[in-house]
XYZ file of C-alpha atoms in Angstrom:
578
model
C 0.000 0.000 0.000
C 2.828 2.403 0.884
C 4.480 1.635 -2.440
C 1.234 2.366 -4.268
C 0.966 5.713 -2.467
C 4.579 6.495 -3.336
C 4.005 5.727 -7.034
C 0.794 7.723 -7.055
C 2.673 10.695 -5.633
C 5.388 10.279 -8.286
C 2.792 10.152 -11.074
C 1.119 13.281 -9.762
C 4.515 14.985 -9.636
C 5.161 13.984 -13.246
C 1.834 15.369 -14.439
C 2.367 18.480 -12.337
C 5.816 18.955 -13.840
C 4.363 18.873 -17.355
C 1.631 21.298 -16.332
C 4.191 23.650 -14.801
C 6.301 23.410 -17.934
C 3.313 24.353 -20.063
C 2.858 27.510 -18.008
C 6.474 28.591 -18.384
C 7.958 30.723 -21.157
C 9.752 29.083 -24.057
C 12.962 27.332 -23.009
C 15.645 25.466 -24.846
C 15.070 21.714 -24.798
C 18.281 21.278 -22.825
C 16.907 23.488 -20.044
C 14.624 21.596 -17.691
C 11.868 23.254 -15.683
C 12.626 21.130 -12.593
C 15.869 20.237 -10.815
C 14.923 16.645 -10.001
C 12.734 15.001 -12.637
C 9.905 12.898 -11.194
C 9.923 9.119 -11.520
C 7.026 6.920 -12.653
C 6.934 3.118 -12.949
C 5.876 3.122 -16.617
C 5.987 5.665 -19.433
C 4.148 4.719 -22.641
C 5.229 6.563 -25.777
C 2.257 6.702 -28.141
C -1.443 7.234 -27.416
C -2.990 5.202 -30.210
C -4.972 2.002 -29.592
C -1.823 0.233 -28.314
C -1.175 2.813 -25.620
C -4.865 3.128 -24.742
C -5.320 -0.618 -24.299
C -2.195 -0.929 -22.154
C -3.319 1.994 -19.992
C -6.613 0.173 -19.404
C -4.845 -2.977 -18.176
C -2.313 -1.065 -16.064
C -5.191 0.797 -14.398
C -6.183 -2.368 -12.557
C -8.618 -3.849 -15.090
C -8.071 -7.609 -15.201
C -9.613 -10.206 -17.562
C -11.166 -13.369 -16.112
C -12.884 -16.298 -17.750
C -16.596 -15.610 -18.031
C -17.997 -18.854 -16.640
C -21.301 -18.221 -18.413
C -19.611 -18.672 -21.798
C -18.016 -21.618 -23.574
C -15.061 -21.188 -25.920
C -15.542 -23.099 -29.198
C -11.956 -24.395 -28.971
C -12.170 -27.242 -26.446
C -8.434 -27.240 -25.720
C -8.162 -23.571 -24.778
C -11.466 -23.825 -22.906
C -10.127 -26.716 -20.818
C -6.992 -24.741 -19.990
C -9.044 -21.727 -18.941
C -11.225 -23.897 -16.714
C -8.168 -25.170 -14.855
C -7.426 -21.746 -13.368
C -10.682 -19.882 -13.757
C -10.212 -18.263 -10.343
C -7.148 -16.408 -11.656
C -7.100 -13.477 -14.051
C -5.515 -14.116 -17.432
C -2.684 -11.699 -16.521
C -1.745 -13.965 -13.602
C -1.628 -17.145 -15.652
C 1.090 -18.768 -17.755
C 0.604 -17.112 -21.134
C 2.982 -19.517 -22.825
C 0.887 -22.472 -21.682
C -2.362 -20.830 -22.764
C -0.930 -19.849 -26.163
C 0.512 -23.255 -26.975
C -0.957 -24.758 -30.137
C -2.967 -21.708 -31.166
C -2.702 -20.445 -34.738
C -3.678 -17.099 -36.170
C -2.679 -14.179 -38.340
C -0.024 -12.808 -35.978
C 3.519 -13.941 -35.417
C 3.161 -13.194 -31.700
C 1.517 -16.030 -29.742
C 0.033 -13.810 -27.007
C -1.620 -11.676 -29.701
C -3.270 -14.807 -31.106
C -4.309 -15.884 -27.592
C -5.930 -12.572 -26.648
C -7.650 -12.364 -30.019
C -9.225 -15.800 -29.673
C -10.477 -14.873 -26.190
C -11.997 -11.617 -27.432
C -13.157 -12.850 -30.873
C -13.429 -16.663 -30.823
C -13.133 -18.266 -34.278
C -13.268 -14.851 -35.977
C -11.158 -16.082 -38.895
C -13.880 -18.603 -39.735
C -16.466 -15.865 -40.116
C -18.151 -16.334 -36.741
C -19.069 -13.608 -34.305
C -19.031 -15.398 -30.969
C -19.121 -13.265 -27.812
C -15.899 -12.795 -25.823
C -15.218 -15.409 -23.151
C -13.790 -12.781 -20.808
C -15.278 -10.595 -18.135
C -13.427 -7.610 -16.707
C -12.984 -6.755 -13.049
C -11.102 -3.848 -11.576
C -8.596 -4.410 -8.787
C -7.324 -1.043 -7.584
C -4.547 -2.772 -5.646
C -3.043 -3.805 -8.987
C -3.092 -0.344 -10.504
C 0.367 0.540 -11.820
C 0.874 4.314 -12.125
C 1.872 5.305 -15.641
C 1.860 8.122 -18.158
C 0.856 7.921 -21.813
C 2.595 10.533 -23.969
C 0.986 11.336 -27.322
C 1.396 13.939 -30.026
C -2.334 14.691 -30.198
C -5.499 13.558 -28.458
C -5.915 9.821 -27.702
C -6.354 7.813 -30.872
C -2.961 8.280 -32.483
C -2.716 8.220 -36.268
C -6.447 7.555 -36.678
C -7.129 11.279 -36.317
C -5.057 12.017 -39.418
C -6.679 9.464 -41.716
C -9.210 10.236 -44.405
C -12.559 10.158 -42.633
C -14.714 8.812 -45.461
C -12.766 5.663 -46.318
C -13.600 2.298 -44.782
C -11.237 0.371 -42.541
C -9.877 -2.991 -43.604
C -10.800 -4.587 -40.298
C -14.376 -5.002 -39.145
C -15.518 -2.376 -36.693
C -15.829 -4.883 -33.854
C -12.203 -5.924 -34.415
C -11.169 -2.322 -33.805
C -12.785 -2.153 -30.380
C -10.852 -2.203 -27.114
C -11.715 -4.264 -24.015
C -14.772 -3.288 -22.023
C -16.547 -0.996 -24.503
C -18.606 -2.390 -27.358
C -17.844 -0.609 -30.628
C -21.428 -0.763 -31.882
C -22.720 0.798 -28.676
C -20.659 3.928 -29.287
C -21.473 4.141 -32.995
C -25.224 3.672 -32.545
C -25.156 0.485 -34.588
C -24.703 2.338 -37.887
C -25.142 0.095 -40.888
C -24.478 1.032 -44.485
C -24.656 -1.932 -46.860
C -22.895 -5.241 -47.399
C -19.763 -3.641 -45.979
C -21.640 -2.209 -43.000
C -19.510 -3.994 -40.426
C -16.490 -1.990 -41.529
C -15.916 1.469 -40.091
C -14.645 4.853 -41.169
C -11.482 6.293 -39.583
C -13.629 9.127 -38.279
C -15.805 6.654 -36.380
C -12.782 4.803 -35.036
C -10.951 7.934 -33.866
C -14.125 9.077 -32.110
C -14.460 5.655 -30.474
C -10.902 5.765 -29.080
C -11.312 9.313 -27.833
C -14.561 8.426 -26.056
C -13.108 5.159 -24.745
C -10.491 7.035 -22.708
C -13.218 9.179 -21.160
C -15.625 6.322 -20.473
C -12.945 4.279 -18.744
C -11.660 7.213 -16.697
C -8.170 7.022 -18.151
C -7.738 10.764 -18.860
C -5.483 11.278 -15.834
C -2.905 8.947 -17.411
C -2.726 10.788 -20.742
C -0.613 13.834 -21.560
C -1.461 15.185 -25.025
C 0.608 17.252 -27.449
C 3.890 15.816 -26.183
C 6.850 15.026 -28.411
C 9.567 12.700 -27.108
C 13.029 13.685 -28.327
C 15.301 11.392 -26.278
C 15.032 8.109 -24.379
C 18.203 7.185 -22.544
C 19.125 4.618 -19.909
C 20.874 6.051 -16.869
C 22.628 4.487 -13.906
C 23.990 5.825 -10.656
C 27.560 4.819 -9.896
C 29.353 4.635 -6.547
C 29.860 8.387 -6.429
C 26.191 9.130 -6.993
C 26.511 10.658 -10.463
C 24.289 9.784 -13.399
C 25.856 7.781 -16.196
C 24.654 6.801 -19.640
C 24.029 3.147 -20.289
C 26.321 3.102 -23.335
C 29.927 3.741 -24.220
C 31.367 6.780 -25.964
C 31.050 4.918 -29.247
C 27.293 5.481 -29.239
C 25.562 8.487 -30.720
C 23.241 9.304 -27.858
C 19.853 7.968 -26.863
C 19.353 4.491 -25.514
C 22.239 2.315 -24.391
C 23.485 -0.855 -26.014
C 21.731 -3.084 -23.517
C 24.932 -4.557 -22.122
C 26.794 -3.989 -18.858
C 29.157 -1.275 -20.050
C 27.369 1.456 -18.080
C 27.632 -0.316 -14.715
C 30.422 0.382 -12.235
C 30.502 -3.196 -11.022
C 27.642 -4.556 -8.921
C 27.193 -1.538 -6.676
C 24.337 -0.120 -8.722
C 21.874 1.955 -6.764
C 18.362 2.435 -8.072
C 17.662 6.127 -8.565
C 14.076 6.240 -7.373
C 13.697 3.808 -4.501
C 17.162 2.810 -3.345
C 16.643 -0.687 -4.739
C 18.849 -1.709 -7.610
C 18.892 -1.200 -11.347
C 18.557 1.557 -13.883
C 16.087 4.212 -14.848
C 15.092 5.594 -18.204
C 15.331 9.303 -18.789
C 12.578 10.486 -21.141
C 12.993 13.980 -22.552
C 10.892 15.977 -24.933
C 8.660 18.984 -25.188
C 4.998 19.776 -24.895
C 3.365 21.950 -27.509
C 1.168 24.565 -25.879
C -0.665 27.661 -27.057
C 0.845 29.675 -29.908
C 2.939 26.635 -30.899
C 5.244 27.203 -27.941
C 7.528 24.248 -27.195
C 8.079 23.687 -23.473
C 10.633 21.012 -22.485
C 10.083 18.246 -19.955
C 12.118 15.434 -18.430
C 10.913 12.289 -16.639
C 12.487 9.222 -15.092
C 10.767 5.882 -15.719
C 11.453 2.407 -14.432
C 10.046 0.985 -17.657
C 9.376 2.459 -21.089
C 6.896 1.085 -23.616
C 7.270 1.897 -27.317
C 3.767 2.147 -28.793
C 4.439 4.657 -31.550
C 2.898 2.761 -34.466
C 4.288 2.705 -37.976
C 2.979 5.754 -39.816
C 5.748 8.237 -39.007
C 8.019 7.962 -42.053
C 6.891 6.990 -45.558
C 9.099 4.517 -47.379
C 10.895 6.181 -50.268
C 11.758 4.828 -53.688
C 15.223 6.301 -53.711
C 14.619 7.408 -57.302
C 16.156 10.467 -58.875
C 13.961 13.539 -58.458
C 11.868 12.112 -55.621
C 12.247 15.366 -53.719
C 10.702 17.453 -56.498
C 7.632 19.425 -55.359
C 5.122 17.410 -57.386
C 6.131 14.090 -55.745
C 4.202 13.233 -52.577
C 4.128 10.344 -50.116
C 0.686 10.692 -48.527
C -2.789 10.098 -49.898
C -3.955 13.214 -48.059
C -1.981 15.301 -50.571
C -4.116 13.894 -53.363
C -7.293 14.684 -51.459
C -6.046 18.206 -50.850
C -5.276 18.748 -54.542
C -8.734 17.501 -55.487
C -10.529 19.636 -52.915
C -8.626 22.727 -54.042
C -9.467 21.900 -57.653
C -5.860 21.709 -58.706
C -6.727 18.465 -60.501
C -9.605 17.647 -62.807
C -10.442 15.474 -65.791
C -8.381 17.681 -68.110
C -5.216 17.452 -66.004
C -2.262 15.299 -66.908
C -2.474 11.859 -65.250
C -1.654 11.272 -61.611
C 1.075 8.691 -61.132
C 0.404 6.308 -58.229
C 3.196 3.969 -57.133
C 2.457 0.925 -54.999
C 0.336 -2.223 -54.862
C -1.031 -2.005 -51.339
C -4.234 -0.674 -49.882
C -3.021 2.917 -49.589
C -2.267 2.932 -53.301
C -5.676 1.378 -53.982
C -7.329 4.108 -51.896
C -5.521 6.723 -53.973
C -6.686 5.049 -57.198
C -10.277 5.123 -55.962
C -9.988 8.742 -54.876
C -8.625 9.822 -58.259
C -11.004 7.742 -60.357
C -14.030 8.889 -58.390
C -12.957 12.453 -59.204
C -12.569 11.636 -62.915
C -8.807 12.134 -62.757
C -6.635 10.050 -65.044
C -4.406 7.514 -63.300
C -1.158 5.751 -64.158
C -0.677 2.964 -61.606
C 2.845 1.554 -61.298
C 3.887 -1.443 -59.183
C 6.747 -3.919 -59.148
C 4.786 -7.115 -58.587
C 2.998 -9.251 -61.132
C -0.787 -9.162 -60.954
C -0.620 -12.911 -60.269
C 1.669 -12.512 -57.261
C 0.082 -14.491 -54.382
C 1.417 -11.934 -51.887
C -0.821 -9.149 -53.200
C -3.099 -8.034 -50.368
C -6.175 -8.142 -52.625
C -5.944 -11.936 -52.790
C -6.460 -12.084 -49.039
C -9.634 -9.976 -48.933
C -13.131 -11.480 -49.371
C -14.917 -9.904 -52.343
C -18.194 -9.440 -50.485
C -16.598 -7.341 -47.754
C -14.154 -5.414 -49.919
C -15.798 -4.804 -53.311
C -14.008 -1.506 -53.900
C -10.548 -3.056 -53.518
C -11.447 -5.909 -55.826
C -12.602 -3.340 -58.356
C -9.107 -1.832 -58.241
C -7.504 -5.267 -58.495
C -9.685 -6.079 -61.496
C -8.439 -2.928 -63.230
C -4.850 -3.719 -62.271
C -5.235 -7.038 -64.085
C -7.259 -5.981 -67.107
C -6.383 -2.363 -67.883
C -2.663 -2.800 -68.375
C -0.436 -0.725 -70.580
C 1.034 -2.540 -73.575
C 3.422 -1.723 -76.369
C 1.383 -3.694 -78.834
C -1.444 -2.081 -80.876
C 0.716 -0.305 -83.498
C -2.235 1.747 -84.726
C -2.188 3.744 -81.516
C 1.551 4.391 -81.556
C 1.147 8.055 -82.420
C -1.073 8.602 -79.395
C 1.153 7.117 -76.721
C 4.624 7.574 -75.217
C 7.269 5.589 -76.962
C 8.983 2.595 -75.352
C 12.641 3.231 -76.046
C 15.945 1.651 -75.193
C 17.801 2.795 -72.122
C 20.433 4.414 -74.319
C 17.869 6.526 -76.117
C 16.577 9.961 -75.280
C 13.562 8.880 -73.281
C 11.843 12.172 -72.610
C 11.578 13.427 -76.160
C 8.127 12.119 -77.045
C 5.189 12.461 -74.659
C 1.561 11.559 -74.992
C -1.433 13.021 -73.239
C -2.830 9.649 -72.321
C -1.641 6.027 -72.577
C -3.926 3.686 -74.480
C -5.200 0.287 -73.407
C -4.455 -2.837 -75.369
C -7.453 -3.692 -77.543
C -7.590 -7.221 -76.155
C -7.838 -5.909 -72.617
C -10.545 -3.405 -73.472
C -12.616 -6.043 -75.193
C -12.277 -8.611 -72.425
C -13.039 -6.400 -69.426
C -16.662 -5.726 -68.659
C -15.855 -3.244 -65.890
C -13.478 -1.046 -67.860
C -16.209 1.514 -68.462
C -16.266 2.243 -64.731
C -12.886 3.986 -64.799
C -11.735 4.170 -68.427
C -8.968 6.639 -67.594
C -7.012 4.175 -65.473
C -3.920 2.322 -66.740
C -1.796 -0.142 -64.783
C 1.896 -0.894 -65.212
C 2.624 -4.280 -63.582
C 6.278 -5.233 -63.069
C 7.426 -1.651 -63.621
C 9.478 0.685 -61.493
C 10.153 4.417 -61.450
C 13.592 5.338 -62.746
C 13.359 9.092 -62.224
C 11.187 12.166 -61.908
C 12.108 15.184 -64.033
C 11.731 18.856 -63.166
C 9.493 19.380 -66.222
C 6.803 17.131 -64.626
C 7.868 14.042 -66.502
C 8.494 10.582 -65.072
C 10.497 7.706 -66.458
C 9.304 4.121 -65.983
C 11.187 0.917 -66.640
C 9.710 -2.468 -67.454
C 10.170 -5.325 -69.911
C 13.612 -4.106 -70.961
C 12.267 -0.753 -72.086
C 11.809 2.731 -70.740
C 8.624 4.750 -70.970
C 8.223 8.473 -70.315
C 5.068 10.304 -69.293
C 4.013 13.802 -68.406
C 2.101 13.826 -65.143
C 0.359 16.334 -62.892
C 1.563 14.821 -59.616
C 3.063 11.606 -58.268
C 2.045 9.670 -55.159
C 4.579 7.168 -53.815
C 2.590 4.891 -51.497
C 4.794 1.881 -50.801
C 4.484 1.700 -47.039
C 5.623 3.483 -43.909
C 8.312 2.888 -41.310
C 8.439 3.900 -37.661
C 10.588 6.882 -36.768
C 12.503 6.016 -33.601
C 14.844 8.987 -33.845
C 14.755 9.426 -30.065
C 16.596 6.113 -29.585
C 20.257 5.437 -30.164
C 20.821 4.715 -33.849
C 17.058 5.115 -34.366
C 16.614 1.869 -32.442
C 18.165 -0.238 -35.182
C 20.052 -2.390 -32.674
C 16.687 -3.523 -31.255
C 15.618 -5.203 -34.502
C 15.604 -8.881 -35.311
C 18.361 -8.003 -37.760
C 20.397 -5.243 -36.070
C 22.192 -4.459 -39.330
C 18.982 -3.129 -40.909
C 16.559 -0.318 -40.000
C 13.444 -1.173 -38.010
C 10.601 -2.152 -40.322
C 7.196 -3.321 -39.178
C 7.053 -5.938 -41.920
C 10.666 -6.749 -42.735
C 12.557 -6.158 -39.479
C 10.371 -5.696 -36.391
C 11.784 -5.132 -32.927
C 12.990 -8.379 -31.386
C 10.948 -9.097 -28.249
C 10.371 -11.871 -25.760
C 7.269 -13.585 -27.189
C 5.327 -13.633 -23.902
C 6.367 -10.375 -22.212
C 7.020 -8.088 -25.227
C 10.213 -6.907 -23.532
C 13.022 -6.081 -25.948
C 15.528 -8.916 -25.975
C 18.425 -6.481 -26.249
C 17.196 -3.898 -23.733
C 15.666 -4.950 -20.380
C 13.064 -2.526 -19.109
C 12.161 -1.451 -22.648
C 9.003 -2.923 -24.165
C 7.465 -2.660 -27.626
C 4.012 -3.424 -29.009
C 1.775 -2.937 -32.012
C 3.211 -2.433 -35.505
C 6.738 -2.158 -34.065
C 6.610 -5.896 -33.345
C 4.671 -6.847 -36.483
C 1.094 -6.492 -35.206
C -0.299 -4.027 -37.728
C -3.967 -4.649 -36.966
C -5.748 -3.376 -33.852
C -7.235 -6.830 -33.486
C -3.804 -8.239 -32.593
C -1.924 -5.333 -31.015
C -4.103 -5.765 -27.913
C -2.068 -8.896 -27.188
C 0.940 -6.695 -26.540
C -0.977 -4.934 -23.787
C -1.826 -8.292 -22.211
C 1.783 -9.506 -22.358
C 3.273 -6.308 -20.937
C 0.684 -5.911 -18.175
C 1.084 -9.558 -17.186
C 4.869 -9.202 -17.053
C 4.827 -6.055 -14.924
C 2.165 -7.346 -12.530
C 4.076 -10.583 -11.986
C 7.281 -8.679 -11.281
C 5.426 -6.418 -8.899
C 4.081 -9.429 -7.013
C 7.405 -11.274 -6.958
C 9.888 -8.492 -6.331
C 7.815 -5.643 -5.023
C 9.344 -3.550 -7.783
C 9.160 -3.225 -11.551
C 12.859 -3.333 -12.439
C 13.408 -6.237 -14.817
C 14.846 -9.549 -13.693
C 18.053 -9.089 -15.666
C 18.734 -5.768 -14.007
C 18.060 -7.249 -10.568
C 20.952 -9.622 -11.165
C 23.282 -6.654 -10.781
C 22.010 -5.654 -7.344
């Protein structure tokens, strides 16, 4: 109880420090508004669905088996029955997860999903087998730092589009999605939601669950660094001089032997120093600094768009966000008489851009590296009944392809030339479709001004609004009105040492949510290379809200078990140095 009171006081001091900072005049980020930064057990960086869900579990909300329900999987149901008196966070997650299969690489994510949405992948909508109880004694004080209001990147998404996931898969524990959206139904795709509905749901969720006191909005983290106190009482970085700032290497280099003294409670171990600034009125940036026993990375994956690396990609008519297309349309900078819009990519963002342009009667050139028969294309994984608009795009990608055949139209199209030729000499206002494709496609009349370029890549963008494409051993040049490069996004972990690259499964490559996620312990979500640092959501490969909730379960379970066993939240590895 005394420890809970101590942590509560520390959390209040942390919030107070940020409030005091907001009231102060503009300072340099290196100047702190308090001499001794407050310490909190957990700081969560990111206030999207990952951070919101974790805040809910850390606030003392614990999932138990609802004995009035029966899970359709007899094996998991038998396991749950064995310890039904215990909350799921107190149980052996590895044992519960064993043998389960799903669309996440993280076993706890699959476990939590099957408890919240049993047999969802088979098209069923069974009720959750969990009931939630609040135990205030197991509340772990924490702060959630976010750049805007709770909801994360959902606030910045186009409000009229439909989500890939069903609306009920986007919901968080304890609040039914349909209850907050008044059961809105549209058509065959009615169970999908708009980003506007989802962002509103997350914002209201925080209020309904009384989590506002844990959230600090408009905060930007600029540095996360591990600090230790040596024998002489001074603070030391957890890395050697070879580093470039930020987080330490995760080894023992920062310790002065075994005489490590914990900074906040005289125990043993290290603390994280979290620095940044809070944006207040008039865009004033006010710095803050906090100490945390544990840090959770829940920043998502939408910070930095992936770039082609092509010549001219920085020209002003080349963009990397679909919102730029929407802006150009709304400002009437594009219309049916404009030169085509070039869209690069074969994912759902690119498909959304195609739909946006075609619905506005804007001509589209759609370029992607993959073959239309590639089994990895996302469209092949989406049921046609739920996602008719994306299958419409895929149908056009297959049937409305550019071809060098049809000699009769050669005067009306850009010339395919050898690489050694002058490729920008001859332009055409609009590429033509192969006659065979036009004749064989019954849906071509829907968007006749769309042309796809499978197995092509962008060689360069030219300052005279021309682009050069390569495919089939030839180069093609086009005049365009704007280009949208939509080939994915990567997280921006600039506040970590080396942008957090050393945390990845392959430390020689940048962190990528799909290609190189952060390497974590599969049942605690603690970084394997950095004790006391956790990661969840897209950073560990869980790109769908449906599965990122498993990270919250794993982290909350880990911290609660450490609290019960040690009476403190410093990780086991760090306790070995006491």
